[in-house]
Coordinates of C-alpha atoms and ligand atoms in Angstrom, one line a residue:
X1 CA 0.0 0.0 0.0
X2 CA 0.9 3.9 -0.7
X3 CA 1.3 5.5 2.2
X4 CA 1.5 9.5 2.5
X5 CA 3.0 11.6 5.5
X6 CA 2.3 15.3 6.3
X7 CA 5.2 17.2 8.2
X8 CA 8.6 18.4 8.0
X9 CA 10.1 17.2 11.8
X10 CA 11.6 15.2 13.5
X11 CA 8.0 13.7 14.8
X12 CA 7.1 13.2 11.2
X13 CA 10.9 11.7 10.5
X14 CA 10.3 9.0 13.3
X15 CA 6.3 8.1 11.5
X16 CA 7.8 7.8 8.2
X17 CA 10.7 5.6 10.1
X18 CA 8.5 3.5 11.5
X19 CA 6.2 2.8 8.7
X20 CA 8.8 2.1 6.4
X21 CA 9.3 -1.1 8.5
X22 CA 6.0 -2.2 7.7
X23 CA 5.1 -5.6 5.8
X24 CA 2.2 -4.1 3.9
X25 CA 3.7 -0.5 2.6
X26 CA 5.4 -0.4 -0.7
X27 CA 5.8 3.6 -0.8
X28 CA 5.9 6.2 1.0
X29 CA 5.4 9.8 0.5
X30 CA 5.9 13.4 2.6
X31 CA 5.2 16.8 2.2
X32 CA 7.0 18.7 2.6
X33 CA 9.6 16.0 4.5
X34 CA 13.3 17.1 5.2
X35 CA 16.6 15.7 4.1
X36 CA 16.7 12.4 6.2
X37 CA 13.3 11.7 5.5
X38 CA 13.8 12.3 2.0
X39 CA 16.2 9.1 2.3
X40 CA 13.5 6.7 3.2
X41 CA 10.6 8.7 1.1
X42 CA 9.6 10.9 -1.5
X43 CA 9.3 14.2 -0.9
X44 CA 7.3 16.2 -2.7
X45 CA 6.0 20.2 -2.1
X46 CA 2.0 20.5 -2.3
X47 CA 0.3 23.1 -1.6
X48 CA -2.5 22.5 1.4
X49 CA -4.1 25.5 2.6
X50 CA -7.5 23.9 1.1
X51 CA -6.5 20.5 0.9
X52 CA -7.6 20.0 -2.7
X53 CA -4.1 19.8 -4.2
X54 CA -3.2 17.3 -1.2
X55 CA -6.6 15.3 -2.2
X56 CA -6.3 15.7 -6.2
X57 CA -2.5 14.2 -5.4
X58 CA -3.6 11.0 -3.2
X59 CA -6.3 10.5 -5.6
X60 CA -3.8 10.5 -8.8
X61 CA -0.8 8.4 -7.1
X62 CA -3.3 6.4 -5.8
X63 CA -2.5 6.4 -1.6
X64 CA -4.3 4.1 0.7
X65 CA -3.6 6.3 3.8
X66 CA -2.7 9.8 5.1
X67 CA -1.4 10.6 8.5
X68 CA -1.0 14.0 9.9
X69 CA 1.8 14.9 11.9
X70 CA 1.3 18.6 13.3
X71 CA -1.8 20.2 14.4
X72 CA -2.4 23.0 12.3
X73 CA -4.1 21.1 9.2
X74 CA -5.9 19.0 11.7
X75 CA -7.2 22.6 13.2
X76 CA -8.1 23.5 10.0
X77 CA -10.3 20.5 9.0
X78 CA -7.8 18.3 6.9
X79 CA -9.9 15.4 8.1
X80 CA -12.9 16.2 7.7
X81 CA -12.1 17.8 4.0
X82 CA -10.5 13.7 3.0
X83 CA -13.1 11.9 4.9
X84 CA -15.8 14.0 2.6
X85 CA -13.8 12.1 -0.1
X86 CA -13.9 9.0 1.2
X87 CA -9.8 9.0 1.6
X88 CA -8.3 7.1 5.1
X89 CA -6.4 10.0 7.3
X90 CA -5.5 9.5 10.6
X91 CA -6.2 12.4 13.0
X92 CA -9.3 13.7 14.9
X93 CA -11.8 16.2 13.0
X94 CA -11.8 20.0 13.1
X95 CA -14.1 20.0 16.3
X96 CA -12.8 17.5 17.8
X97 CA -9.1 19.0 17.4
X98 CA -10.6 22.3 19.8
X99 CA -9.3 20.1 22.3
X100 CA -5.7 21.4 21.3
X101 CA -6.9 24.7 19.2
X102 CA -8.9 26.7 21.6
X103 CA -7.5 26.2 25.2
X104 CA -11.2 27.7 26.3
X105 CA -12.8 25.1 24.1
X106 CA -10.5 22.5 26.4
X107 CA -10.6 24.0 29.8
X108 CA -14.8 24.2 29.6
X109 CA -14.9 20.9 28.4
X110 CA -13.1 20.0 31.6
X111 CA -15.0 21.3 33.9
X112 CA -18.2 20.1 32.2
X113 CA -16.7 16.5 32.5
X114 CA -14.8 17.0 35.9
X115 CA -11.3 16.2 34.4
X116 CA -9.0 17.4 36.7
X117 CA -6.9 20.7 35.6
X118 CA -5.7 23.9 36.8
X119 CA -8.3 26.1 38.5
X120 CA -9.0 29.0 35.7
X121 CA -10.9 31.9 34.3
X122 CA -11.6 32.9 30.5
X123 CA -11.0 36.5 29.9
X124 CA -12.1 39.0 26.4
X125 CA -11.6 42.4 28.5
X126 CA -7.9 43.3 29.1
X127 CA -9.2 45.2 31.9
X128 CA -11.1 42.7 33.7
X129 CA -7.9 39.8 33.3
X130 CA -5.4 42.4 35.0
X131 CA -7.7 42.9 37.4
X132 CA -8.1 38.8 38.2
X133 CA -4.2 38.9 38.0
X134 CA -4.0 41.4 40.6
X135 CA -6.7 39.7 42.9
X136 CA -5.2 36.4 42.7
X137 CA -1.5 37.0 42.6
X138 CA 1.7 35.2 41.4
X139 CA 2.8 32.9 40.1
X140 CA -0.1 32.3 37.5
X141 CA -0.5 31.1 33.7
X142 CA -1.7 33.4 31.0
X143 CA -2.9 31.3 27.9
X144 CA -3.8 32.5 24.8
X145 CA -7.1 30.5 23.2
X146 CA -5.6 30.0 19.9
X147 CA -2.8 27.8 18.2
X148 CA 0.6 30.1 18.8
X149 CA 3.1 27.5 17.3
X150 CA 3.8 26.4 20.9
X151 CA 4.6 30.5 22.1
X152 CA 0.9 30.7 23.6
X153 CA 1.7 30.3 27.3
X154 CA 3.4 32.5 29.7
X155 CA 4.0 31.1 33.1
X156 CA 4.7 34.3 35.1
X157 CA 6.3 34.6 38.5
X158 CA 5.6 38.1 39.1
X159 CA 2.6 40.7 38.4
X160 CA 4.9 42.9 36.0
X161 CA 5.8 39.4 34.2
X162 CA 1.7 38.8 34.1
X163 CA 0.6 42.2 32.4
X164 CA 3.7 42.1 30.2
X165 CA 2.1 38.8 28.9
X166 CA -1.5 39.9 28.9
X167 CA -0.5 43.2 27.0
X168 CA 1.0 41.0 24.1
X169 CA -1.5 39.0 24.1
X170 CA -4.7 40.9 24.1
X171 CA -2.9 44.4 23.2
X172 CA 0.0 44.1 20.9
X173 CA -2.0 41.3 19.4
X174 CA 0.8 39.1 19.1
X175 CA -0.4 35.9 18.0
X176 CA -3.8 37.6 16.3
X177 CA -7.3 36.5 16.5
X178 CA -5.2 33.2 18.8
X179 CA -4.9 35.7 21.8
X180 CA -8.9 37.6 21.6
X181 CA -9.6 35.4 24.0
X182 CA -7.2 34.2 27.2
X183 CA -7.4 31.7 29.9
X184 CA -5.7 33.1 32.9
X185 CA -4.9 29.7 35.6
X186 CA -3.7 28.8 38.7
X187 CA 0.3 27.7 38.5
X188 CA 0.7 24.0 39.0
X189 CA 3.6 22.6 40.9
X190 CA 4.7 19.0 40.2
X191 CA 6.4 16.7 37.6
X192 CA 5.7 16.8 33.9
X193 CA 5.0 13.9 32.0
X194 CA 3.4 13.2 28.2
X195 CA 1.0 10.2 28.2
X196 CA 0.2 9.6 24.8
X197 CA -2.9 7.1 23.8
X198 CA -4.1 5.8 20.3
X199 CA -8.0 6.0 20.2
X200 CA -11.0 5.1 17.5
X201 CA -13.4 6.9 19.7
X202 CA -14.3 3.7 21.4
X203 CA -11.0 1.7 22.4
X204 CA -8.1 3.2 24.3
X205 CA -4.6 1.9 23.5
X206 CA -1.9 3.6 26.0
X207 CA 1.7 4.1 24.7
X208 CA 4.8 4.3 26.3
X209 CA 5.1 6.7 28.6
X210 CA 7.5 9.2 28.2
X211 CA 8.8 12.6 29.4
X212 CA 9.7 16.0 27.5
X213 CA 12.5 18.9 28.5
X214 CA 10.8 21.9 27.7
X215 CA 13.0 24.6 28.4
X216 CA 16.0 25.3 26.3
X217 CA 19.0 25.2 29.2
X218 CA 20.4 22.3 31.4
X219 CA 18.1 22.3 35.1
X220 CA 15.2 23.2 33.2
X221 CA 16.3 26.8 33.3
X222 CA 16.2 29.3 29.9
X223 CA 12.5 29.8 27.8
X224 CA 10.0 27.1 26.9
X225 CA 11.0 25.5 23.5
X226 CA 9.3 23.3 20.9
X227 CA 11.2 20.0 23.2
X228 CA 14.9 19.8 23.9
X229 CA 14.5 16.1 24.9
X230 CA 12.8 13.3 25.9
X231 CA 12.7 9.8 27.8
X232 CA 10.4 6.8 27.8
X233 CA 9.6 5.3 30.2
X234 CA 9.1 7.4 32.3
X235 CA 9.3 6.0 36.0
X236 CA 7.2 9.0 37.6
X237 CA 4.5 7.0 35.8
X238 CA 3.8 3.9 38.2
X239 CA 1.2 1.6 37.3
X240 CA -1.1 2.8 40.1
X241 CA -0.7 6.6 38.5
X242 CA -1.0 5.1 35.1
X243 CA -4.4 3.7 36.1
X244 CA -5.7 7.1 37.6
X245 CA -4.7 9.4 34.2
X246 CA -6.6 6.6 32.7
X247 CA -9.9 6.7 34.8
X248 CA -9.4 10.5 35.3
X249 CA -8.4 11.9 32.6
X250 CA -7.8 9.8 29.2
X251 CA -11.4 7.8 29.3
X252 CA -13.7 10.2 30.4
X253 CA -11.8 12.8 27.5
X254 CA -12.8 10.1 24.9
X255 CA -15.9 9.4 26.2
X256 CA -17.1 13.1 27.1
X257 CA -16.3 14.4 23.5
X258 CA -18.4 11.4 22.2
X259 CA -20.9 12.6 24.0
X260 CA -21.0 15.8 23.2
X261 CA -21.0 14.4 19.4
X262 CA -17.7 14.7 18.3
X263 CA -15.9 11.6 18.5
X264 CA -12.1 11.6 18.7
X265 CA -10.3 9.6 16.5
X266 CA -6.5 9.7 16.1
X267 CA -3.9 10.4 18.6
X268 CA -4.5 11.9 21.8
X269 CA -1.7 13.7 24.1
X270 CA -2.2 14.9 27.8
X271 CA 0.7 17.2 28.9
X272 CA -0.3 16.4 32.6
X273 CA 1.1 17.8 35.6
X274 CA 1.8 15.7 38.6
X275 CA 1.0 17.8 42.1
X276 CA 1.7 15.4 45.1
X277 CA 0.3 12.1 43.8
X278 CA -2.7 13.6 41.3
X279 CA -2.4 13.9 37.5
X280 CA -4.1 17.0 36.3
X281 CA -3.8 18.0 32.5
X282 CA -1.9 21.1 31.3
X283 CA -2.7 20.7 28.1
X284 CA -4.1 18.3 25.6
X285 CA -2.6 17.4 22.1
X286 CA -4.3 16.4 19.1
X287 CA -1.5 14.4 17.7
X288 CA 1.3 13.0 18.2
X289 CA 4.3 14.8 20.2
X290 CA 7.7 15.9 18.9
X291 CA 10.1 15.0 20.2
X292 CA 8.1 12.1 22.1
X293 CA 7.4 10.5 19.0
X294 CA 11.1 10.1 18.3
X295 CA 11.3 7.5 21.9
X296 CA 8.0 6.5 21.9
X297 CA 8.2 5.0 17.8
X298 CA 11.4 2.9 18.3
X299 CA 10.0 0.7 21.4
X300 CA 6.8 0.1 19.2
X301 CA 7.0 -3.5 18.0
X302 CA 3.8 -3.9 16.6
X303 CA 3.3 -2.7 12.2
X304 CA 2.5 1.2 12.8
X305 CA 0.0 0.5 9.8
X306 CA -2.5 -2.1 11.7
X307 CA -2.5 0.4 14.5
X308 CA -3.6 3.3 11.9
X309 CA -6.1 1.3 10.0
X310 CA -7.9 -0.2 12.7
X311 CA -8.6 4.0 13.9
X312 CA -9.8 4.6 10.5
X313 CA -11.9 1.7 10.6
X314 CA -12.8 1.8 13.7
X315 CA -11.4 -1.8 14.8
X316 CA -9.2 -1.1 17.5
X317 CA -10.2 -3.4 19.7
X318 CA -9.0 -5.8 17.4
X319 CA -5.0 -4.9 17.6
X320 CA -2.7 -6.2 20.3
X321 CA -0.2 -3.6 20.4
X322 CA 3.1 -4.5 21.8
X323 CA 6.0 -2.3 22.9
X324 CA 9.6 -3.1 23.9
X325 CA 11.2 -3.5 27.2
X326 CA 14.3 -1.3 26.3
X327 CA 14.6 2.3 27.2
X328 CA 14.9 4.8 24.5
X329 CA 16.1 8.7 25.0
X330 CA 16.2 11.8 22.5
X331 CA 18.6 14.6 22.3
X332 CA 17.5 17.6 20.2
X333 CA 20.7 19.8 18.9
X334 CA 19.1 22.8 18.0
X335 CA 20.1 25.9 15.5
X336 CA 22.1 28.9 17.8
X337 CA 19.2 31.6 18.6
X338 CA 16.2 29.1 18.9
X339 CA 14.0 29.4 20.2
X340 CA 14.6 32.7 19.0
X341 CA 16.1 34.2 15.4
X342 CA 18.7 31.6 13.7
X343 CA 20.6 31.0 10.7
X344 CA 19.6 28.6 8.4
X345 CA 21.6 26.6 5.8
X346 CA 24.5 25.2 7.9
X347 CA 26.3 22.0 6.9
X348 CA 25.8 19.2 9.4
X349 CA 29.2 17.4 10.1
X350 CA 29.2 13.7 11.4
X351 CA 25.9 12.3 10.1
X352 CA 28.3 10.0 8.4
X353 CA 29.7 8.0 11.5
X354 CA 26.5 7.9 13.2
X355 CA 24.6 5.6 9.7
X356 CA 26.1 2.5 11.4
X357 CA 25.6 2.5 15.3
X358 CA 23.6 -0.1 16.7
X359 CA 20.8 1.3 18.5
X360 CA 21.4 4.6 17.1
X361 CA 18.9 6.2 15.5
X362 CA 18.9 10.0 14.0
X363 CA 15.8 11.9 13.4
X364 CA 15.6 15.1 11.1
X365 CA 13.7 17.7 11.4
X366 CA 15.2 21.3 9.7
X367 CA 17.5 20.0 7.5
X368 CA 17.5 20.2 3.8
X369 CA 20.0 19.1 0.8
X370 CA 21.6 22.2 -1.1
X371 CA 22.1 23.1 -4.2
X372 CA 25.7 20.9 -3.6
X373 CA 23.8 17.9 -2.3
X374 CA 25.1 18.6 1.3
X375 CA 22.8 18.2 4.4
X376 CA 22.4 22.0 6.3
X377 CA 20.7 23.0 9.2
X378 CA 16.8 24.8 7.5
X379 CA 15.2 25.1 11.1
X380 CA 15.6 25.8 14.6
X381 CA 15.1 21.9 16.2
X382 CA 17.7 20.2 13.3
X383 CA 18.2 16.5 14.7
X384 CA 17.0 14.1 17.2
X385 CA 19.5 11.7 18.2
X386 CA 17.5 9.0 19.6
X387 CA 19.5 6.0 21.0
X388 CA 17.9 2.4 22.9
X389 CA 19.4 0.9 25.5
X390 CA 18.8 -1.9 28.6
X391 CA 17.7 1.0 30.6
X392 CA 17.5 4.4 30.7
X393 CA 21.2 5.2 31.6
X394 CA 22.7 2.6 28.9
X395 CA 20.1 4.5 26.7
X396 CA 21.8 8.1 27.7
X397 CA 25.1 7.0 27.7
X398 CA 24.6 5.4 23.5
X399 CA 22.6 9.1 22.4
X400 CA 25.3 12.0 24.3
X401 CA 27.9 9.2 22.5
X402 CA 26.6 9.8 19.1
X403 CA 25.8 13.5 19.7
X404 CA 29.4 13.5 20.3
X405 CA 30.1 12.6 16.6
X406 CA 28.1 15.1 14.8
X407 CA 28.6 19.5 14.9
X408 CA 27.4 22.6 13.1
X409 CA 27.8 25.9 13.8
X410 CA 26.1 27.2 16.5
X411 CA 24.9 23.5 17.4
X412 CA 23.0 23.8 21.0
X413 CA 21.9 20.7 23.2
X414 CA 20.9 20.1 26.7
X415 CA 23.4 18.1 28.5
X416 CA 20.9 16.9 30.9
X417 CA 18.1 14.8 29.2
X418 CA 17.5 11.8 31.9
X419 CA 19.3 12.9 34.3
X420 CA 17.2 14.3 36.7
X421 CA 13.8 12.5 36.7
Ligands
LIG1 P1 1.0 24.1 27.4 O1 1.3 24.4 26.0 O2 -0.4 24.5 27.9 O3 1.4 22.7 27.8 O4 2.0 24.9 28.2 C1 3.4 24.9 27.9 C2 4.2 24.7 29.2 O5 3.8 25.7 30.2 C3 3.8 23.4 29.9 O6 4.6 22.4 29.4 C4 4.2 23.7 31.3 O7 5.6 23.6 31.5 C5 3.8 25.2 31.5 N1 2.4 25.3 32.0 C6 1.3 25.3 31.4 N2 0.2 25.4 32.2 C7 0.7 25.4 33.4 C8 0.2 25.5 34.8 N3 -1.1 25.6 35.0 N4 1.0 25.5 35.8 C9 2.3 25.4 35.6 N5 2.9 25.3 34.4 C10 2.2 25.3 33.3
LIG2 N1 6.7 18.0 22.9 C1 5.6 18.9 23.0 C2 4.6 18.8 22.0 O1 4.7 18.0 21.0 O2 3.7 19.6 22.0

């Protein structure tokens, strides 16, 4: 079967890695893909802002099944605009993806369905948010409602911090029509985790569980980033925890958006906080995470495609997904400036003497070939150097060895992924 992709990262590097070990895909294709995944697929540029050139394309070459890797088309209604053509995608509907696009549309649906989260208020009048800020004091979280490319949230420690976020937001207008609306909440205090969950509306199937680093410096110190990192499993996650985000959170989600007559098909990602004991969600995801994808993908040992068909056919009760024992662990090198300005278009040394390692496995996300056929840096996240191992620390020790082999200018990494759990 033709398979096709949609992404450029790292996240959509580690999909197309995986399904190219499938027994039932013959080809794969990305758009708009990057230069390692252009090593295992064709790449090809398509326009998509209304999907018809992405639909008139799987229709011509034929392709069984689409998978989404970022939120924005899946915001936009990508699913709903193929299954109107009767096309296979994988990835929850445009309502159904509120859950991740309007942070209102996910914090009322809590409440309405007693999902534990971070006590809150929805704000349109500047006026009326400083005033909450100044009534309930720091620190507190000012959300926009929109997609902001991951920028949306300011956690701030003081008041001056707070109104220095809400002015951007609602005043300089920073991330547009994203920010008319904010959700001002209560600062949680705990441990982070990702817990991750493939769904047909009906059956849950847990992944891994794994854990992000989403500041940019070593001790979690510096500004929130896309993901500088990321382990799996992660041990925070005891069974006895793993049953509660199930019962608390992760069923009564699936279930309450049924409901409510959207049913949620695809992947679905809580960015939970852990306060003494209790899981309560940050945020939710409507897709798969980056970089969680890149540990969570290589421990998966059942064919990535039965998992995706049975969503789109509703069937997935039917799969027995199994996962590895071993420990996997990411390292992101990163452009100099991000999550700020960088240069693009830097040659990436090393790549080379990393083809061959055992249990070495590197995932691209802005890279590109130039004009000379060289691979260059085209994005602020560049690689993900993912590596296995017997346990968490062999799994370390194999990734900082092979970050060791590879450099461009400018390359930044935290030294510190796994370490402190
Ligand atoms: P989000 O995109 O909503 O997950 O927010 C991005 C990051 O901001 C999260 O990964 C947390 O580190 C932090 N964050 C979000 N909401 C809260 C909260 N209520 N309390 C503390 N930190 C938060
Ligand atoms: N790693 C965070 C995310 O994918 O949103």
């Amino acid at each position: 079967m033709k398979v096709l992709v949609i992404g450029s990262g790292g996240r959509e590097h580690a999909i197309v890695w995986k399904l190219a070990q499938s027994r039932v895909v013959d080809k794969i294709y990305c758009t708009p893909g990057n230069a390692g995944i252009a090593q295992i697929a064709e790449c090809v540029e398509i326009e998509n802002k209304d999907f018809s050139d992405l639909i008139d394309f799987v229709k011509y070459e034929w392709i069984d099944l689409t998978v989404v890797g970022p939120e924005d088309p899946l915001a936009k209604g990508i699913v709903d605009a193929f299954e109107k053509e009767k096309r296979k995608i994988i990835g929850p509907t445009k309502a159904a993806a509120q859950i991740e696009s309007s942070k209102v549309f996910a914090k009322e649906f809590m409440k309405r369905h007693k999902i534990p989260t971070a006590e809150y208020k929805i704000f349109t009048s500047y006026t009326h948010a400083e005033e909450y800020i100044r009534m309930k004091g720091t620190p507190i979280v000012i959300k926009a409602d929109g997609l902001a490319a991951g920028k949306g949230v300011f956690v701030c420690q003081n008041y001056d911090e707070a109104v220095n976020a809400l002015k951007l937001i609602m005043k300089e207008k920073i991330f547009g029509a994203a920010g008319e609306k904010v959700v001002i909440e209560e600062c949680l205090q705990g441990k982070e985790v990702s817990y991750l969950v493939f769904t047909d509306g009906k059956t849950i199937i847990p992944m891994v569980t794994s854990k992000d680093h989403k500041r940019l410096l070593d001790n979690d110190e510096g500004p929130n980033t896309g993901g500088m990192g990321t382990f799996s499993p992660n041990p925070i996650i005891t069974p006895e925890l793993e049953r509660e985000i199930l019962e608390t959170i992760i069923k009564p989600t699936v279930k309450g958006l049924k409901q409510e007559g959207i049913p949620y098909r695809g992947i679905l990602y809580a960015g939970l906080m852990i306060v003494n004991g209790k899981p309560y969600v940050l945020e939710f995801n409507c897709r798969f995470g980056d970089p969680e994808t890149q540990v969570i993908l290589p421990r998966l040992e059942t064919d990535l495609v039965d998992i995706f068909m049975a969503i789109a056919e509703q069937k997935l009760n039917k799969v027995d997904v199994k996962w590895s024992n071993k420990a996997s662990l990411c390292v992101v090198l990163a452009s100099e400036g991000y999550p700020g300005k960088y240069k693009k278009g830097i040659p990436i040394k090393g790549l080379d003497m990393i083809k061959d390692l055992k249990d070495v496995i590197v995932f691209h996300a802005g890279t590109k070939f130039n004009e000379e056929g060289i691979i260059v840096t085209n994005g602020g996240r560049v690689l993900g150097v993912t590596a296995l191992g017997n346990d968490l620390q062999e799994a370390r020790q194999k990734a900082y060895s092979a970050v060791g082999l590879i450099n461009f200018e400018g390359m930044q990494y935290r030294k510190d992924i796994g370490l402190n759990i």
